[in-house]
């Protein structure tokens, strides 16, 4: 695997960026689960949504929460690229991603789709396919170091799989990951590419204002804290699913 020199400078550590991504993701999912899949469903079903002041207020609140949450996925994609470039064991990294993808699927479907299993796949699957696509581009290269046809075809296959499986962010998510990987040697180009490839979502390009200040260091993070970041996704989804489906949603 190609190794790049770590470009250290004053700024935000990887741990700080990851914490920001987790917080904004939680805010986003409160809107997507508790409000959209929970409280707003009976209001829409009642047929009085447009004239109900409570519904209008909830919709406005949801919009704010979802806009804040748009910062999360771009940061996670950037950190995935950093993880790929600096991991000591890619196989373990990928298997860990697969394990948490499988573990997260039930709470993901329950939180957002109220029991429609496997209609959409959670973001861990997207990140895993992005990891495999980067590995393909890194493995199959020309003498000049650019990806050759085999690497491009493998990356395209991973992107196609994300679309067929209906992974979270699917093709656009894969395009973002690959854009960040291909511009990895130049932080300015990486931030510009990231902003361009997130224009499909309002607010999301602002995440690269935070990425610009990345210090190049992981930052203080114990083994327990590392695992906590992995567990945060399925655990918070499960808790939101319980809140949404058992306490808020009224059929």
Coordinates of C-alpha atoms in Angstrom, one line a residue:
X1 CA 0.0 0.0 0.0
X2 CA 1.2 3.5 -0.8
X3 CA 2.2 5.4 2.3
X4 CA 2.2 9.2 2.4
X5 CA 4.1 11.4 4.8
X6 CA 1.9 12.7 7.6
X7 CA 1.3 16.4 7.1
X8 CA 1.2 17.6 10.7
X9 CA 0.1 21.2 11.7
X10 CA -1.9 22.9 14.3
X11 CA -5.5 22.2 14.2
X12 CA -8.2 19.6 14.8
X13 CA -7.1 16.0 15.6
X14 CA -8.7 13.0 14.0
X15 CA -10.4 12.2 17.3
X16 CA -11.9 15.7 17.5
X17 CA -13.2 15.4 13.9
X18 CA -14.7 12.0 14.7
X19 CA -16.4 13.4 17.8
X20 CA -17.9 16.2 15.7
X21 CA -19.1 13.8 13.1
X22 CA -20.8 11.6 15.8
X23 CA -22.5 14.5 17.4
X24 CA -23.8 15.9 14.1
X25 CA -24.9 12.4 13.0
X26 CA -26.9 12.0 16.2
X27 CA -28.6 15.3 15.6
X28 CA -29.4 14.3 12.1
X29 CA -30.8 10.9 13.1
X30 CA -33.0 12.5 15.8
X31 CA -34.7 14.4 13.0
X32 CA -34.8 11.4 10.6
X33 CA -36.1 8.9 13.2
X34 CA -38.0 10.6 16.0
X35 CA -39.5 13.4 13.9
X36 CA -39.8 12.1 10.4
X37 CA -40.5 8.4 11.1
X38 CA -42.2 9.1 14.4
X39 CA -44.0 12.3 15.3
X40 CA -44.7 13.5 11.8
X41 CA -46.2 10.3 10.5
X42 CA -49.6 10.4 12.3
X43 CA -49.8 14.2 11.6
X44 CA -49.4 13.5 7.9
X45 CA -51.8 10.6 8.0
X46 CA -54.5 12.7 9.7
X47 CA -54.7 14.9 6.6
X48 CA -54.4 18.2 8.6
X49 CA -50.6 18.5 8.2
X50 CA -50.6 21.8 6.3
X51 CA -52.9 23.5 8.7
X52 CA -51.6 22.2 12.0
X53 CA -49.2 24.7 13.7
X54 CA -47.6 21.8 15.7
X55 CA -46.8 20.0 12.5
X56 CA -45.3 23.1 10.8
X57 CA -43.1 23.7 13.9
X58 CA -41.9 20.0 13.9
X59 CA -41.1 20.3 10.2
X60 CA -39.1 23.4 10.7
X61 CA -37.3 21.7 13.6
X62 CA -36.6 18.7 11.5
X63 CA -35.1 20.8 8.7
X64 CA -32.7 22.4 11.2
X65 CA -31.6 19.1 12.6
X66 CA -31.1 17.5 9.2
X67 CA -29.1 20.5 7.9
X68 CA -26.8 20.2 11.0
X69 CA -26.5 16.5 10.3
X70 CA -25.3 17.0 6.7
X71 CA -21.8 17.7 8.2
X72 CA -21.4 14.1 9.5
X73 CA -21.0 11.9 6.4
X74 CA -18.3 14.0 4.6
X75 CA -16.2 14.0 7.8
X76 CA -16.6 10.2 8.1
X77 CA -15.6 9.8 4.5
X78 CA -12.4 11.9 5.0
X79 CA -11.5 9.9 8.1
X80 CA -12.1 6.6 6.2
X81 CA -9.5 7.8 3.6
X82 CA -7.1 8.7 6.4
X83 CA -7.7 5.3 8.1
X84 CA -7.1 3.5 4.8
X85 CA -3.8 5.4 4.3
X86 CA -2.5 4.8 7.8
X87 CA -3.9 1.4 8.9
X88 CA -1.5 -1.3 9.9
X89 CA -3.9 -4.1 9.0
X90 CA -6.4 -3.5 6.3
X91 CA -7.9 -6.9 6.6
X92 CA -8.8 -6.4 10.2
X93 CA -10.1 -2.9 9.4
X94 CA -12.4 -4.2 6.7
X95 CA -13.6 -7.2 8.8
X96 CA -14.4 -4.8 11.7
X97 CA -16.3 -2.6 9.3
X98 CA -18.3 -5.6 7.9
X99 CA -19.1 -6.8 11.5
X100 CA -20.5 -3.5 12.5
X101 CA -22.4 -3.2 9.2
X102 CA -24.2 -6.4 9.9
X103 CA -24.7 -5.5 13.6
X104 CA -26.2 -2.1 12.6
X105 CA -28.6 -3.2 10.0
X106 CA -31.5 -4.2 12.3
X107 CA -31.4 -0.9 14.4
X108 CA -30.9 1.1 11.1
X109 CA -34.0 -0.4 9.5
X110 CA -36.1 -0.2 12.7
X111 CA -35.1 3.4 13.4
X112 CA -35.8 4.8 9.9
X113 CA -38.1 2.3 8.1
X114 CA -40.2 0.9 11.1
X115 CA -39.6 -2.8 10.3
X116 CA -38.9 -2.9 6.5
X117 CA -35.8 -5.0 6.7
X118 CA -33.0 -4.9 4.1
X119 CA -34.7 -2.3 1.9
X120 CA -31.8 0.0 2.4
X121 CA -28.4 -0.7 3.9
X122 CA -26.7 1.3 6.6
X123 CA -23.7 3.6 6.1
X124 CA -21.1 1.0 7.3
X125 CA -21.8 -0.9 4.1
X126 CA -21.0 2.2 2.1
X127 CA -17.8 2.8 4.0
X128 CA -16.8 -0.8 3.6
X129 CA -17.3 -0.7 -0.2
X130 CA -15.4 2.6 -0.3
X131 CA -12.5 0.9 1.6
X132 CA -12.5 -2.0 -0.9
X133 CA -12.6 0.4 -3.9
X134 CA -9.6 2.3 -2.5
X135 CA -7.7 -1.0 -2.0
X136 CA -8.4 -1.8 -5.7
X137 CA -7.1 1.5 -6.9
X138 CA -4.0 1.2 -4.7
X139 CA -3.3 -2.4 -5.7
X140 CA -3.7 -2.1 -9.5
X141 CA -1.6 0.9 -10.6
X142 CA 0.5 1.8 -13.6
X143 CA 4.2 2.5 -13.4
X144 CA 3.5 6.1 -12.9
X145 CA 1.4 5.3 -9.8
X146 CA -2.0 6.1 -11.3
X147 CA -4.8 3.5 -11.2
X148 CA -4.9 1.1 -14.2
X149 CA -8.0 -0.3 -15.9
X150 CA -8.3 -3.2 -13.4
X151 CA -8.4 -0.9 -10.4
X152 CA -10.9 1.4 -12.1
X153 CA -13.1 -1.5 -13.0
X154 CA -13.0 -2.9 -9.4
X155 CA -13.8 0.5 -8.0
X156 CA -16.7 0.8 -10.5
X157 CA -17.9 -2.6 -9.4
X158 CA -17.9 -1.5 -5.7
X159 CA -19.9 1.6 -6.7
X160 CA -22.4 -0.5 -8.6
X161 CA -22.7 -2.8 -5.6
X162 CA -23.5 0.3 -3.4
X163 CA -26.3 1.2 -5.8
X164 CA -27.7 -2.3 -6.2
X165 CA -27.7 -2.8 -2.4
X166 CA -29.2 0.7 -1.9
X167 CA -26.5 1.6 0.6
X168 CA -26.8 4.9 2.5
X169 CA -25.6 7.6 0.1
X170 CA -25.0 4.8 -2.5
X171 CA -23.3 6.2 -5.7
X172 CA -22.8 9.7 -4.5
X173 CA -21.2 8.5 -1.3
X174 CA -18.8 6.3 -3.2
X175 CA -17.9 9.1 -5.5
X176 CA -17.1 11.3 -2.6
X177 CA -14.8 8.7 -1.0
X178 CA -13.0 8.1 -4.2
X179 CA -12.6 11.8 -4.9
X180 CA -11.1 12.3 -1.4
X181 CA -8.8 9.3 -2.0
X182 CA -7.6 10.5 -5.5
X183 CA -6.8 14.0 -4.1
X184 CA -5.2 12.7 -0.9
X185 CA -1.8 14.3 -1.6
X186 CA -3.1 17.9 -1.6
X187 CA -5.3 19.1 1.2
X188 CA -6.6 22.1 -0.7
X189 CA -7.5 20.0 -3.7
X190 CA -9.1 17.4 -1.3
X191 CA -11.3 20.0 0.3
X192 CA -12.3 21.5 -3.0
X193 CA -13.1 18.0 -4.4
X194 CA -15.0 17.1 -1.3
X195 CA -17.1 20.3 -1.4
X196 CA -17.9 19.8 -5.1
X197 CA -19.0 16.2 -4.5
X198 CA -21.3 17.1 -1.7
X199 CA -23.1 19.9 -3.5
X200 CA -26.1 17.6 -3.8
X201 CA -26.8 18.2 -0.2
X202 CA -27.3 21.6 1.4
X203 CA -24.7 22.6 4.1
X204 CA -22.6 19.4 3.5
X205 CA -19.8 21.2 1.7
X206 CA -19.2 23.2 4.9
X207 CA -17.8 20.1 6.5
X208 CA -14.6 20.6 4.5
X209 CA -14.1 23.9 6.3
X210 CA -13.5 21.6 9.4
X211 CA -11.4 19.1 7.3
X212 CA -9.1 22.0 6.2
X213 CA -8.1 22.4 9.9
X214 CA -7.2 18.7 10.3
X215 CA -3.9 18.5 12.1
X216 CA -2.7 15.3 10.5
X217 CA -2.7 13.5 13.9
X218 CA -5.1 11.0 15.3
X219 CA -5.1 12.7 18.7
X220 CA -5.5 11.1 22.2
X221 CA -7.8 8.1 21.9
X222 CA -7.6 5.0 24.1
X223 CA -8.5 1.5 22.9
X224 CA -11.8 1.7 24.7
X225 CA -12.6 5.1 23.1
X226 CA -11.8 3.7 19.7
X227 CA -14.3 0.9 20.2
X228 CA -16.8 3.3 21.6
X229 CA -16.7 5.2 18.3
X230 CA -17.5 2.0 16.4
X231 CA -20.3 1.0 18.8
X232 CA -21.9 4.5 18.8
X233 CA -23.6 4.0 15.5
X234 CA -25.6 0.8 16.2
X235 CA -26.3 1.7 19.8
X236 CA -27.6 5.2 19.2
X237 CA -29.7 3.8 16.3
X238 CA -31.2 1.2 18.5
X239 CA -32.1 3.7 21.2
X240 CA -33.7 6.0 18.6
X241 CA -35.6 3.1 17.2
X242 CA -37.0 2.2 20.6
X243 CA -38.0 5.8 21.2
X244 CA -39.5 6.2 17.7
X245 CA -41.4 3.0 17.4
X246 CA -42.4 2.2 20.9
X247 CA -43.0 5.7 22.4
X248 CA -43.7 8.2 19.6
X249 CA -45.2 6.4 16.7
X250 CA -48.9 6.0 16.9
X251 CA -50.7 4.0 14.2

